[in-house]
CSV table of C-alpha atoms and ligand atoms in Angstrom, one decimal:
chain,number,residue,atom,x,y,z
A,751,MET,CA,-348.0,-73.6,-38.7
A,752,THR,CA,-350.0,-72.9,-41.9
A,753,ASP,CA,-353.8,-72.8,-42.5
A,754,THR,CA,-353.8,-74.7,-46.0
A,755,TYR,CA,-357.5,-74.8,-46.1
A,756,LEU,CA,-357.5,-70.6,-46.4
A,757,ASP,CA,-354.8,-71.2,-49.1
A,758,MET,CA,-356.9,-73.7,-50.9
A,759,VAL,CA,-360.0,-71.5,-50.8
A,760,ASN,CA,-358.1,-68.3,-52.0
A,761,SER,CA,-357.0,-70.4,-55.4
A,762,GLY,CA,-359.1,-70.3,-58.4
A,763,LEU,CA,-360.5,-73.6,-58.3
A,764,GLY,CA,-360.7,-73.8,-54.8
A,765,LYS,CA,-362.7,-70.5,-54.5
A,766,GLN,CA,-365.4,-71.9,-56.8
A,767,LEU,CA,-365.7,-75.3,-54.7
A,768,ALA,CA,-366.0,-73.4,-51.7
A,769,SER,CA,-368.8,-71.1,-52.9
A,770,LYS,CA,-370.5,-74.1,-54.6
A,771,LEU,CA,-370.6,-76.0,-51.4
A,772,GLY,CA,-371.3,-73.3,-49.2
A,773,LEU,CA,-368.2,-73.9,-47.4
A,774,PRO,CA,-366.3,-71.1,-45.4
A,775,ARG,CA,-364.3,-68.5,-47.4
A,776,PRO,CA,-361.8,-66.9,-44.9
A,777,VAL,CA,-359.7,-64.2,-47.0
A,778,THR,CA,-356.3,-63.2,-46.2
A,779,LEU,CA,-356.7,-60.3,-43.6
A,780,ARG,CA,-355.6,-56.8,-44.4
A,781,ARG,CA,-352.5,-56.3,-41.8
A,782,PHE,CA,-350.6,-53.0,-40.7
A,783,LYS,CA,-348.2,-51.6,-43.4
A,784,ALA,CA,-346.3,-48.8,-42.6
A,785,GLY,CA,-347.1,-45.7,-44.5
A,786,ALA,CA,-350.4,-47.2,-46.2
A,787,ASP,CA,-352.4,-48.6,-43.3
A,788,PHE,CA,-356.0,-47.3,-44.3
A,789,PRO,CA,-359.0,-49.1,-45.6
A,790,ASP,CA,-359.2,-48.6,-49.6
A,791,GLY,CA,-361.8,-46.2,-50.4
A,792,SER,CA,-364.0,-43.2,-48.7
A,793,VAL,CA,-364.7,-42.8,-44.9
A,794,LEU,CA,-368.7,-42.5,-44.2
A,795,VAL,CA,-369.3,-40.8,-41.1
A,796,LEU,CA,-372.8,-41.7,-39.9
A,797,GLY,CA,-375.0,-39.5,-37.1
A,798,LYS,CA,-375.1,-36.0,-36.2
A,799,GLY,CA,-373.5,-35.9,-32.9
A,800,ARG,CA,-370.2,-34.0,-31.8
A,801,ALA,CA,-368.2,-37.4,-31.7
A,802,GLY,CA,-368.9,-37.8,-35.3
A,803,ASP,CA,-368.0,-34.2,-36.0
A,804,ALA,CA,-364.4,-34.9,-33.9
A,805,ALA,CA,-364.3,-38.2,-35.9
A,806,ALA,CA,-364.5,-36.7,-39.0
A,807,LYS,CA,-361.9,-34.2,-38.3
A,808,ASP,CA,-359.7,-36.8,-37.2
A,809,LEU,CA,-360.0,-38.6,-40.5
A,810,LEU,CA,-359.5,-35.3,-42.6
A,811,ALA,CA,-356.5,-34.6,-40.8
A,812,TRP,CA,-355.0,-38.1,-41.9
A,813,ASN,CA,-356.1,-37.1,-45.6
A,814,LEU,CA,-358.9,-39.4,-46.0
A,815,ASP,CA,-361.9,-39.1,-48.3
A,816,VAL,CA,-364.6,-38.2,-45.6
A,817,ARG,CA,-368.6,-38.3,-46.3
A,818,ARG,CA,-371.5,-37.5,-44.2
A,819,THR,CA,-373.9,-39.5,-46.5
A,820,ALA,CA,-373.9,-42.7,-48.2
A,821,GLN,CA,-375.1,-40.8,-51.4
A,822,ASP,CA,-372.8,-40.6,-54.4
A,823,VAL,CA,-370.2,-42.8,-52.9
A,824,ASP,CA,-368.9,-45.7,-54.8
A,825,ARG,CA,-366.2,-47.5,-52.7
A,826,VAL,CA,-366.4,-47.2,-49.0
A,827,GLY,CA,-363.5,-48.0,-47.0
A,828,ALA,CA,-364.8,-47.7,-43.5
A,829,VAL,CA,-368.3,-46.3,-41.7
A,830,VAL,CA,-368.1,-44.5,-38.6
A,831,ILE,CA,-371.3,-44.4,-36.7
A,832,ASP,CA,-372.0,-41.8,-33.8
A,833,TYR,CA,-374.4,-43.2,-31.2
A,834,THR,CA,-372.8,-41.5,-28.4
A,835,GLU,CA,-376.0,-39.0,-28.3
A,836,ALA,CA,-378.7,-41.8,-28.5
A,837,GLU,CA,-381.3,-41.4,-26.0
A,838,SER,CA,-383.6,-43.9,-26.6
A,839,PRO,CA,-383.8,-47.2,-28.6
A,840,ALA,CA,-386.1,-45.6,-31.6
A,841,GLN,CA,-382.9,-43.4,-32.2
A,842,LEU,CA,-380.9,-46.8,-33.3
A,843,GLY,CA,-382.4,-47.2,-36.7
A,844,GLY,CA,-382.0,-44.2,-38.6
A,845,PRO,CA,-378.1,-44.7,-38.6
A,846,ALA,CA,-378.1,-48.6,-38.6
A,847,LEU,CA,-380.1,-48.4,-41.9
A,848,GLU,CA,-378.2,-45.7,-43.5
A,849,LEU,CA,-375.1,-48.2,-42.6
A,850,ALA,CA,-377.2,-50.9,-44.3
A,851,SER,CA,-377.3,-48.9,-47.5
A,852,ALA,CA,-373.6,-48.5,-47.7
A,853,LEU,CA,-372.5,-52.0,-46.8
A,854,ARG,CA,-372.7,-53.4,-50.5
A,855,LYS,CA,-370.1,-50.6,-51.2
A,856,LEU,CA,-367.9,-51.8,-48.4
A,857,ARG,CA,-364.3,-53.2,-49.8
A,858,PRO,CA,-362.6,-56.1,-48.5
A,859,GLY,CA,-360.7,-55.4,-45.5
A,860,GLY,CA,-363.1,-52.6,-44.8
A,861,ARG,CA,-364.2,-51.2,-41.4
A,862,VAL,CA,-367.4,-50.5,-39.5
A,863,ILE,CA,-367.0,-48.7,-36.5
A,864,THR,CA,-369.3,-47.3,-33.8
A,865,LEU,CA,-368.8,-44.7,-31.2
A,866,SER,CA,-371.3,-44.7,-28.1
A,867,ARG,CA,-371.5,-44.1,-24.4
A,868,PRO,CA,-371.5,-47.3,-22.0
A,869,ALA,CA,-374.8,-48.4,-20.5
A,870,LEU,CA,-375.5,-48.5,-16.9
A,871,GLY,CA,-373.0,-50.8,-15.3
A,872,ILE,CA,-371.6,-52.3,-18.5
A,873,GLY,CA,-368.1,-51.3,-19.3
A,874,THR,CA,-367.9,-48.0,-17.6
A,875,GLY,CA,-364.2,-48.2,-17.6
A,876,ALA,CA,-364.7,-48.0,-13.6
A,877,ALA,CA,-361.3,-49.6,-13.3
A,878,SER,CA,-359.6,-46.7,-14.6
A,879,GLY,CA,-361.6,-44.3,-12.2
A,880,ALA,CA,-363.4,-42.9,-15.0
A,881,ALA,CA,-366.7,-41.1,-14.2
A,882,GLY,CA,-369.7,-43.5,-14.0
A,883,SER,CA,-373.2,-43.3,-15.5
A,884,GLU,CA,-375.0,-43.5,-12.3
A,885,ALA,CA,-378.1,-41.2,-13.5
A,886,LEU,CA,-378.7,-42.9,-16.7
A,887,SER,CA,-382.4,-43.5,-17.5
A,888,PRO,CA,-383.6,-46.9,-18.4
A,889,ALA,CA,-384.3,-45.5,-21.9
A,890,VAL,CA,-380.9,-44.3,-22.3
A,891,SER,CA,-379.1,-47.2,-20.9
A,892,ALA,CA,-381.1,-49.4,-23.5
A,893,ALA,CA,-380.1,-47.2,-26.6
A,894,ARG,CA,-376.6,-47.5,-25.5
A,895,GLN,CA,-376.6,-51.2,-24.9
A,896,GLY,CA,-378.6,-51.6,-27.9
A,897,ALA,CA,-375.6,-49.8,-30.0
A,898,VAL,CA,-373.4,-52.9,-28.6
A,899,GLY,CA,-375.8,-55.5,-29.9
A,900,ILE,CA,-375.9,-53.5,-33.3
A,901,LEU,CA,-372.3,-53.8,-33.8
A,902,ARG,CA,-371.6,-57.2,-32.4
A,903,SER,CA,-374.5,-58.5,-34.8
A,904,VAL,CA,-372.8,-56.4,-38.0
A,905,ALA,CA,-369.4,-57.9,-36.8
A,906,GLN,CA,-370.8,-61.2,-37.8
A,907,GLU,CA,-372.2,-60.5,-40.8
A,908,MET,CA,-369.3,-59.0,-42.4
A,909,ARG,CA,-367.1,-60.9,-44.9
A,910,GLY,CA,-364.1,-60.3,-46.9
A,911,GLY,CA,-361.8,-59.5,-43.8
A,912,VAL,CA,-364.3,-56.6,-42.7
A,913,THR,CA,-364.2,-56.0,-39.1
A,914,ALA,CA,-366.6,-54.1,-36.8
A,915,ASN,CA,-365.4,-52.7,-33.5
A,916,GLY,CA,-366.7,-50.0,-31.0
A,917,VAL,CA,-365.1,-47.3,-28.9
A,918,LEU,CA,-367.0,-46.7,-25.8
A,919,ILE,CA,-366.6,-43.0,-24.6
A,920,ALA,CA,-367.1,-42.8,-20.7
A,921,ASP,CA,-369.3,-40.2,-19.5
A,922,GLY,CA,-367.6,-37.2,-18.7
A,923,VAL,CA,-364.6,-38.1,-21.4
A,924,ALA,CA,-364.3,-35.7,-24.4
A,925,VAL,CA,-365.4,-37.2,-27.5
A,926,ASP,CA,-362.2,-35.6,-28.8
A,927,ALA,CA,-360.1,-37.2,-26.2
A,928,PRO,CA,-356.6,-38.5,-27.4
A,929,SER,CA,-357.4,-42.0,-27.0
A,930,VAL,CA,-360.7,-41.8,-29.0
A,931,THR,CA,-358.6,-40.7,-31.7
A,932,GLY,CA,-356.1,-43.4,-30.9
A,933,ALA,CA,-358.8,-46.1,-30.8
A,934,ILE,CA,-360.5,-44.9,-34.0
A,935,ARG,CA,-357.1,-45.3,-35.6
A,936,PHE,CA,-356.1,-48.3,-34.5
A,937,PHE,CA,-359.7,-50.0,-35.5
A,938,LEU,CA,-359.1,-48.3,-38.9
A,939,SER,CA,-355.7,-49.9,-39.2
A,940,GLY,CA,-354.3,-53.2,-40.3
A,941,ARG,CA,-352.9,-53.6,-36.5
A,942,SER,CA,-356.7,-54.4,-35.5
A,943,ALA,CA,-356.7,-57.2,-38.2
A,944,TYR,CA,-357.9,-60.2,-36.0
A,945,VAL,CA,-359.9,-57.8,-33.5
A,946,ASP,CA,-363.8,-58.2,-34.4
A,947,GLY,CA,-367.0,-57.5,-32.6
A,948,GLN,CA,-365.1,-55.8,-29.6
A,949,PHE,CA,-365.1,-52.5,-27.8
A,950,LEU,CA,-362.5,-50.4,-26.0
A,951,THR,CA,-363.5,-47.9,-23.3
A,952,VAL,CA,-362.0,-44.6,-23.1
A,953,GLY,CA,-362.1,-44.0,-19.4
A,954,ASP,CA,-360.2,-40.7,-19.3
A,955,ASP,CA,-358.9,-37.7,-21.2
A,956,ARG,CA,-355.1,-39.0,-20.9
A,957,GLY,CA,-352.8,-40.1,-23.8
A,958,ASP,CA,-351.4,-38.6,-26.9
A,959,ALA,CA,-352.8,-38.7,-30.2
A,960,GLY,CA,-350.0,-36.5,-31.6
A,961,LEU,CA,-347.7,-39.3,-32.3
A,962,ASP,CA,-345.9,-41.2,-35.2
A,963,TRP,CA,-348.5,-43.6,-35.8
A,964,ASP,CA,-345.7,-46.0,-37.8
A,965,HIS,CA,-343.8,-45.9,-34.8
A,966,PRO,CA,-346.2,-45.5,-31.8
A,967,VAL,CA,-343.8,-46.6,-29.1
A,968,ALA,CA,-340.6,-44.6,-30.4
A,969,GLY,CA,-337.9,-44.3,-27.7
A,970,LYS,CA,-339.7,-46.6,-25.2
A,971,VAL,CA,-337.7,-49.0,-23.1
A,972,ALA,CA,-339.5,-52.5,-22.8
A,973,VAL,CA,-339.3,-55.9,-21.9
A,974,VAL,CA,-341.2,-58.9,-23.1
A,975,THR,CA,-341.3,-62.4,-21.3
A,976,GLY,CA,-341.8,-65.6,-23.3
A,977,ALA,CA,-339.8,-63.8,-26.2
A,978,ALA,CA,-338.0,-66.7,-27.6
A,979,ARG,CA,-341.0,-67.8,-29.9
A,980,GLY,CA,-344.4,-67.8,-30.8
A,981,ILE,CA,-346.6,-64.6,-29.6
A,982,GLY,CA,-343.6,-63.2,-27.7
A,983,GLU,CA,-341.2,-63.5,-30.4
A,984,GLN,CA,-343.7,-61.4,-32.5
A,985,VAL,CA,-344.2,-59.0,-30.0
A,986,THR,CA,-340.5,-58.4,-29.6
A,987,ARG,CA,-340.2,-57.7,-33.3
A,988,THR,CA,-343.4,-55.8,-33.5
A,989,LEU,CA,-342.4,-53.4,-31.0
A,990,ALA,CA,-339.0,-53.3,-32.1
A,991,ALA,CA,-340.2,-52.1,-35.6
A,992,SER,CA,-342.5,-49.7,-33.8
A,993,GLY,CA,-339.6,-48.0,-32.5
A,994,ALA,CA,-338.8,-49.5,-28.9
A,995,THR,CA,-336.0,-50.8,-27.7
A,996,VAL,CA,-336.9,-54.3,-26.4
A,997,ILE,CA,-335.3,-56.9,-24.2
A,998,PRO,CA,-336.5,-60.4,-24.4
A,999,VAL,CA,-336.7,-62.4,-21.7
A,1000,ASP,CA,-336.8,-66.6,-21.7
A,1001,VAL,CA,-336.1,-69.6,-19.6
A,1002,PRO,CA,-332.6,-70.8,-20.1
A,1003,MET,CA,-333.9,-73.9,-22.1
A,1004,ALA,CA,-334.8,-71.4,-24.8
A,1005,GLY,CA,-331.6,-69.6,-24.7
A,1006,ASP,CA,-330.5,-70.3,-28.1
A,1007,ALA,CA,-333.4,-68.9,-29.8
A,1008,LEU,CA,-333.8,-66.2,-27.3
A,1009,THR,CA,-329.9,-65.1,-28.0
A,1010,LYS,CA,-330.2,-65.1,-31.8
A,1011,LEU,CA,-333.4,-63.0,-31.4
A,1012,ALA,CA,-331.5,-60.5,-29.4
A,1013,ASN,CA,-328.4,-60.1,-31.3
A,1014,GLU,CA,-330.5,-59.6,-34.5
A,1015,LEU,CA,-332.2,-56.6,-32.3
A,1016,ARG,CA,-328.8,-55.7,-30.9
A,1017,VAL,CA,-329.9,-55.9,-27.2
A,1018,PRO,CA,-329.1,-57.8,-24.4
A,1019,ALA,CA,-331.0,-61.1,-23.8
A,1020,LEU,CA,-332.2,-61.9,-20.3
A,1021,GLN,CA,-332.2,-65.7,-19.4
A,1022,LEU,CA,-334.8,-65.8,-16.5
A,1023,ASP,CA,-337.7,-68.1,-15.5
A,1024,VAL,CA,-340.6,-65.8,-14.8
A,1025,THR,CA,-341.2,-67.9,-11.5
A,1026,ASP,CA,-338.1,-66.8,-9.9
A,1027,PRO,CA,-339.1,-64.8,-6.8
A,1028,GLN,CA,-336.7,-62.2,-7.8
A,1029,ALA,CA,-337.7,-62.2,-11.5
A,1030,GLY,CA,-338.8,-58.5,-11.3
A,1031,GLN,CA,-335.8,-57.1,-9.6
A,1032,LYS,CA,-333.6,-59.1,-12.0
A,1033,ILE,CA,-335.3,-57.3,-15.0
A,1034,LEU,CA,-335.4,-53.9,-13.6
A,1035,ASP,CA,-331.3,-54.3,-12.7
A,1036,LEU,CA,-330.6,-55.4,-16.1
A,1037,VAL,CA,-332.7,-52.7,-17.8
A,1038,THR,CA,-331.9,-49.9,-15.5
A,1039,ALA,CA,-328.0,-50.4,-15.6
A,1040,ARG,CA,-328.2,-50.5,-19.5
A,1041,TYR,CA,-331.1,-48.1,-20.2
A,1042,GLY,CA,-331.9,-46.0,-17.1
A,1043,ARG,CA,-335.5,-47.0,-16.7
A,1044,LEU,CA,-338.2,-49.3,-17.7
A,1045,ASP,CA,-341.6,-47.8,-19.6
A,1046,LEU,CA,-343.0,-51.0,-21.2
A,1047,VAL,CA,-343.7,-54.8,-20.0
A,1048,VAL,CA,-345.6,-57.4,-21.7
A,1049,HIS,CA,-346.3,-60.5,-19.3
A,1050,ASN,CA,-346.4,-62.9,-22.4
A,1051,ALA,CA,-344.8,-66.1,-20.8
A,1052,GLY,CA,-347.5,-68.4,-20.5
A,1053,ILE,CA,-347.9,-72.6,-20.4
A,1054,THR,CA,-350.6,-75.0,-20.8
A,1055,ARG,CA,-350.8,-78.4,-19.0
A,1056,ASP,CA,-354.4,-79.5,-20.3
A,1057,LYS,CA,-356.1,-82.3,-18.4
A,1058,MET,CA,-360.3,-82.8,-17.6
A,1059,LEU,CA,-360.7,-82.0,-14.3
A,1060,ALA,CA,-361.2,-85.4,-13.3
A,1061,ASN,CA,-357.7,-86.3,-14.2
A,1062,MET,CA,-356.0,-83.2,-13.1
A,1063,ASP,CA,-352.9,-83.6,-10.9
A,1064,GLN,CA,-351.3,-81.0,-8.4
A,1065,ALA,CA,-348.4,-80.7,-10.4
A,1066,LYS,CA,-350.0,-79.6,-13.8
A,1067,TRP,CA,-352.2,-77.3,-11.6
A,1068,ASP,CA,-349.4,-75.6,-9.7
A,1069,SER,CA,-347.0,-75.3,-12.6
A,1070,VAL,CA,-349.8,-73.3,-15.0
A,1071,ILE,CA,-350.8,-71.1,-11.9
A,1072,ALA,CA,-347.1,-70.5,-11.3
A,1073,VAL,CA,-346.2,-69.4,-14.7
A,1074,ASN,CA,-349.3,-68.0,-15.8
A,1075,ILE,CA,-350.6,-65.5,-13.0
A,1076,GLU,CA,-348.5,-65.6,-9.9
A,1077,SER,CA,-345.3,-64.5,-11.8
A,1078,GLN,CA,-347.1,-61.4,-13.0
A,1079,LEU,CA,-348.6,-60.4,-9.8
A,1080,ARG,CA,-345.2,-60.8,-8.3
A,1081,ILE,CA,-343.4,-59.1,-11.0
A,1082,ASN,CA,-346.2,-56.1,-11.2
A,1083,GLU,CA,-345.9,-55.8,-7.5
A,1084,THR,CA,-342.0,-55.2,-7.6
A,1085,LEU,CA,-342.5,-52.9,-10.8
A,1086,LEU,CA,-344.9,-50.4,-8.8
A,1087,ALA,CA,-342.8,-50.1,-5.5
A,1088,SER,CA,-339.8,-48.9,-8.1
A,1089,GLU,CA,-338.3,-45.6,-8.8
A,1090,ASP,CA,-337.2,-46.8,-11.8
A,1091,LEU,CA,-340.2,-46.6,-14.2
A,1092,GLY,CA,-340.8,-44.2,-16.9
A,1093,ALA,CA,-343.1,-41.4,-16.6
A,1094,ALA,CA,-346.2,-43.4,-18.3
A,1095,PRO,CA,-345.4,-47.0,-17.5
A,1096,ARG,CA,-347.7,-49.2,-19.4
A,1097,ILE,CA,-348.0,-53.1,-18.9
A,1098,VAL,CA,-350.0,-55.6,-21.1
A,1099,CYS,CA,-350.6,-59.1,-19.8
A,1100,LEU,CA,-351.7,-62.1,-21.7
A,1101,ALA,CA,-355.1,-63.3,-20.7
A,1102,SER,CA,-356.7,-65.9,-23.1
A,1103,THR,CA,-360.3,-66.6,-24.6
A,1104,SER,CA,-360.4,-69.7,-22.4
A,1105,GLY,CA,-360.1,-67.1,-19.2
A,1106,VAL,CA,-363.2,-65.2,-20.8
A,1107,ALA,CA,-365.3,-68.1,-21.4
A,1108,GLY,CA,-363.9,-71.2,-19.8
A,1109,ASN,CA,-362.6,-74.2,-22.0
A,1110,ARG,CA,-363.1,-77.7,-21.6
A,1111,GLY,CA,-359.8,-79.5,-20.2
A,1112,GLN,CA,-358.5,-76.3,-19.1
A,1113,THR,CA,-359.8,-75.5,-15.8
A,1114,ASN,CA,-356.1,-74.8,-14.5
A,1115,TYR,CA,-355.3,-72.4,-17.5
A,1116,ALA,CA,-358.8,-70.8,-17.5
A,1117,ALA,CA,-358.2,-70.1,-13.7
A,1118,SER,CA,-354.9,-68.5,-14.5
A,1119,LYS,CA,-356.0,-66.5,-17.3
A,1120,ALA,CA,-359.4,-65.3,-15.9
A,1121,GLY,CA,-357.2,-64.4,-12.9
A,1122,VAL,CA,-355.2,-62.1,-15.4
A,1123,ILE,CA,-358.5,-60.2,-16.0
A,1124,GLY,CA,-359.0,-59.6,-12.4
A,1125,LEU,CA,-355.3,-58.6,-11.8
A,1126,VAL,CA,-355.6,-56.3,-14.7
A,1127,ALA,CA,-358.9,-54.6,-13.5
A,1128,ALA,CA,-357.4,-54.3,-9.8
A,1129,THR,CA,-354.1,-52.9,-10.7
A,1130,ALA,CA,-355.4,-50.2,-13.4
A,1131,PRO,CA,-355.9,-47.6,-10.6
A,1132,LEU,CA,-352.5,-48.4,-8.8
A,1133,ILE,CA,-350.5,-47.9,-12.2
A,1134,ALA,CA,-353.0,-44.9,-13.1
A,1135,ALA,CA,-351.5,-42.9,-9.6
A,1136,LYS,CA,-348.0,-43.2,-11.6
A,1137,GLY,CA,-349.7,-41.9,-14.7
A,1138,GLY,CA,-349.6,-45.5,-16.6
A,1139,THR,CA,-351.9,-48.0,-17.7
A,1140,ILE,CA,-352.3,-51.9,-17.6
A,1141,ASN,CA,-354.7,-53.8,-20.0
A,1142,ALA,CA,-354.7,-57.2,-21.0
A,1143,VAL,CA,-355.1,-58.9,-24.5
A,1144,ALA,CA,-357.4,-62.4,-24.9
A,1145,PRO,CA,-356.3,-64.4,-28.0
A,1146,GLY,CA,-358.4,-66.8,-29.2
A,1147,PHE,CA,-357.2,-69.0,-31.6
A,1148,ILE,CA,-353.9,-68.2,-32.9
A,1149,GLU,CA,-351.7,-70.2,-35.1
A,1150,SER,CA,-348.7,-71.4,-33.0
A,1151,ASP,CA,-346.9,-74.1,-31.3
A,1152,MET,CA,-349.2,-73.7,-28.3
A,1153,THR,CA,-352.1,-74.3,-31.1
A,1154,ALA,CA,-350.1,-77.0,-33.2
A,1155,LYS,CA,-350.7,-79.5,-30.0
A,1156,ILE,CA,-354.3,-79.3,-30.3
A,1157,PRO,CA,-355.7,-82.5,-31.9
A,1158,ALA,CA,-356.3,-82.3,-35.7
A,1159,ALA,CA,-360.0,-82.3,-36.1
A,1160,ARG,CA,-360.4,-80.0,-33.1
A,1161,ARG,CA,-357.9,-77.5,-34.4
A,1162,GLN,CA,-359.6,-77.3,-37.9
A,1163,ILE,CA,-362.9,-76.4,-35.8
A,1164,SER,CA,-361.5,-74.4,-33.4
A,1165,ARG,CA,-360.1,-72.2,-36.4
A,1166,ARG,CA,-363.3,-71.9,-38.3
A,1167,LEU,CA,-365.4,-70.7,-35.3
A,1168,ASN,CA,-365.2,-67.3,-35.5
A,1169,SER,CA,-366.5,-64.3,-37.9
A,1170,LEU,CA,-363.3,-64.2,-40.0
A,1171,GLN,CA,-363.4,-67.9,-40.0
A,1172,GLN,CA,-359.3,-68.0,-39.5
A,1173,GLY,CA,-357.1,-68.7,-36.7
A,1174,GLY,CA,-355.4,-65.2,-36.1
A,1175,LEU,CA,-351.1,-64.7,-36.6
A,1176,PRO,CA,-349.0,-64.1,-33.5
A,1177,VAL,CA,-348.6,-60.9,-35.3
A,1178,ASP,CA,-352.0,-59.9,-35.1
A,1179,VAL,CA,-351.8,-60.1,-31.2
A,1180,ALA,CA,-348.4,-58.4,-31.0
A,1181,GLN,CA,-350.0,-55.4,-32.9
A,1182,ALA,CA,-353.0,-55.1,-30.6
A,1183,ILE,CA,-350.2,-55.2,-27.8
A,1184,THR,CA,-348.2,-52.5,-29.3
A,1185,PHE,CA,-351.2,-50.0,-29.7
A,1186,LEU,CA,-352.0,-50.5,-26.1
A,1187,LEU,CA,-348.3,-50.0,-25.2
A,1188,SER,CA,-348.6,-46.7,-27.1
A,1189,ASP,CA,-349.1,-43.3,-25.7
A,1190,ALA,CA,-352.4,-43.0,-27.8
A,1191,ALA,CA,-354.1,-45.5,-25.7
A,1192,GLY,CA,-353.1,-43.5,-22.4
A,1193,GLY,CA,-357.0,-43.2,-21.6
A,1194,ILE,CA,-357.5,-47.1,-21.6
A,1195,ASN,CA,-356.9,-48.8,-18.6
A,1196,GLY,CA,-358.1,-52.1,-16.8
A,1197,GLN,CA,-359.4,-53.5,-19.7
A,1198,THR,CA,-359.3,-56.9,-21.7
A,1199,LEU,CA,-359.2,-56.7,-25.4
A,1200,ARG,CA,-360.0,-59.9,-27.2
A,1201,VAL,CA,-358.0,-60.6,-30.2
A,1202,CYS,CA,-360.1,-63.7,-31.6
A,1203,GLY,CA,-362.1,-62.8,-34.8
A,1204,GLN,CA,-365.0,-62.5,-32.8
A,1205,SER,CA,-364.6,-66.1,-31.8
A,1206,LEU,CA,-367.9,-67.8,-31.1
A,1207,VAL,CA,-366.3,-69.3,-27.7
A,1208,GLY,CA,-367.6,-67.1,-25.4
A,1209,ALA,CA,-369.0,-64.7,-27.5
Y,1014,NAD,P1,-345.7,-70.5,-26.7
Y,1014,NAD,O1,-345.6,-72.0,-26.1
Y,1014,NAD,O2,-345.3,-71.0,-28.3
Y,1014,NAD,O3,-344.4,-69.5,-26.4
Y,1014,NAD,C1,-344.3,-69.5,-24.9
Y,1014,NAD,C2,-343.2,-68.8,-24.5
Y,1014,NAD,O4,-343.0,-68.4,-23.0
Y,1014,NAD,C3,-341.8,-70.1,-24.6
Y,1014,NAD,O5,-340.9,-69.3,-25.5
Y,1014,NAD,C4,-341.3,-70.4,-23.3
Y,1014,NAD,O6,-340.2,-70.8,-23.3
Y,1014,NAD,C5,-341.5,-69.1,-22.6
Y,1014,NAD,N1,-342.0,-69.7,-21.1
Y,1014,NAD,C6,-342.8,-70.4,-20.2
Y,1014,NAD,N2,-342.3,-70.5,-19.1
Y,1014,NAD,C7,-341.9,-69.6,-18.9
Y,1014,NAD,C8,-341.4,-69.0,-17.8
Y,1014,NAD,N3,-341.3,-69.8,-16.7
Y,1014,NAD,N4,-340.5,-68.2,-17.6
Y,1014,NAD,C9,-339.9,-67.4,-18.7
Y,1014,NAD,N5,-340.4,-68.0,-19.9
Y,1014,NAD,C10,-341.5,-69.1,-20.2
Y,1014,NAD,O7,-346.6,-70.0,-26.6
Y,1014,NAD,P2,-347.7,-69.0,-27.5
Y,1014,NAD,O8,-348.9,-69.5,-28.2
Y,1014,NAD,O9,-346.9,-68.0,-28.1
Y,1014,NAD,O10,-348.4,-67.9,-26.1
Y,1014,NAD,C11,-347.8,-66.9,-25.8
Y,1014,NAD,C12,-349.0,-66.5,-24.7
Y,1014,NAD,O11,-350.4,-66.2,-25.4
Y,1014,NAD,C13,-349.3,-67.2,-23.3
Y,1014,NAD,O12,-349.5,-66.5,-22.2
Y,1014,NAD,C14,-350.7,-68.2,-23.8
Y,1014,NAD,O13,-351.0,-68.5,-22.7
Y,1014,NAD,C15,-351.2,-66.8,-24.6
Y,1014,NAD,N6,-352.5,-67.3,-25.6
Y,1014,NAD,C16,-352.0,-68.3,-26.7
Y,1014,NAD,C17,-353.0,-68.5,-27.4
Y,1014,NAD,C18,-352.8,-69.2,-28.8
Y,1014,NAD,O14,-353.6,-69.6,-29.3
Y,1014,NAD,N7,-351.4,-69.5,-29.1
Y,1014,NAD,C19,-354.2,-68.2,-27.2
Y,1014,NAD,C20,-354.4,-67.5,-26.0
Y,1014,NAD,C21,-353.4,-67.1,-25.3
């Protein structure tokens, strides 16, 4: 499905017309390109804390032009702001106003990234067993949450495909922990093109930032469910392009498309309904017989059976719960009890912004997708004990067969109601999943990352 409005406003006449009429002007996003995956221009690191110093070191190691002041810089590709040592709201203004002076120099596809510590009780990464922040004073907690407010507002003000996202470094976690580096790299990269106004919490010092960034899952053995089309197909392709061996799984009815994809990737296809009570074991049997172990799993298979609650029936309710959440619970239970997982097993589950904010006509779907967020938080410590991680991604409006079913007028509105003024592509979800499955994200656990362009729905 294509967004013809986006094409129109990026043509000569359309651009002028949209500008004159004050219409939304979405731009084509800067997406991942192997070997050339940084914003165009210098990277400005603001704030005098140790996290800023550590980030500057990483950025220099990636051969970027790093500056510590906005003066004498013409083209800014990204701004990294260190708020990790902020102790009162009065300290927030300095770096924010320095950022203000750099914004006009920010190039299309640029990035704003904040580094900060989580406020009390908010995003402490507790699910990953991270050190808490019980002893915070109200002023420190206010400053920390204030930094979150700044980031979310900046994200809403940006245009030209610029995104703003934050790294929350849990108390007790080093400012140069591998996943702090990993999260900065992800947010700078085109892999995060449709992630906007969001935060990743680094909850522990695990992970590996020394990997091949173009092939972050090299050598891993992965399974993706619901892989025959849409987001699942893109996840399969992206993981394969990023170095993994990926076994696609889908229902027998989607067998032709599944076989075609598997043949292309030279892997076996697994025709399987994820609601099969033996699904977990069948996956393990196939993968271990062929490859000896299973490293990565993406629970992507999902369905919608939308009805207003007043018109909902038992079959519609039950099928959505069975596919979208019960299957994930059952398969995870089998996986976690197995001896056939690799040394750092990682799972990503597909949630949805409907599971974050609810959605009219989707009580069954929202129940299943909110359930995924709960599942992930509670499974995090269990998989951490095996050296692994589990996270969710919550896509917003993604151009796919699923959203093609939405009535036309509502689809147009849904597409524009986000800071990037456009729907995401399946590849945007796939790239975020690829990062979360990489060892660079080894210190990120139990979280739900929205891939929604900072959708106003449930903002
Ligand atoms: P899609 O309908 O295009 O594809 C879903 C795939 O899952 C299909 O190939 C289907 O055959 C497979 N599948 C369905 N039931 C299955 C079962 N029981 N066993 C095995 N495979 C099964 O959907 P999509 O848009 O690509 O969505 C993929 C995931 O992303 C879903 O979990 C969906 O809820 C979630 N999501 C999508 C959007 C969006 O905007 N498209 C937004 C939020 C979340």
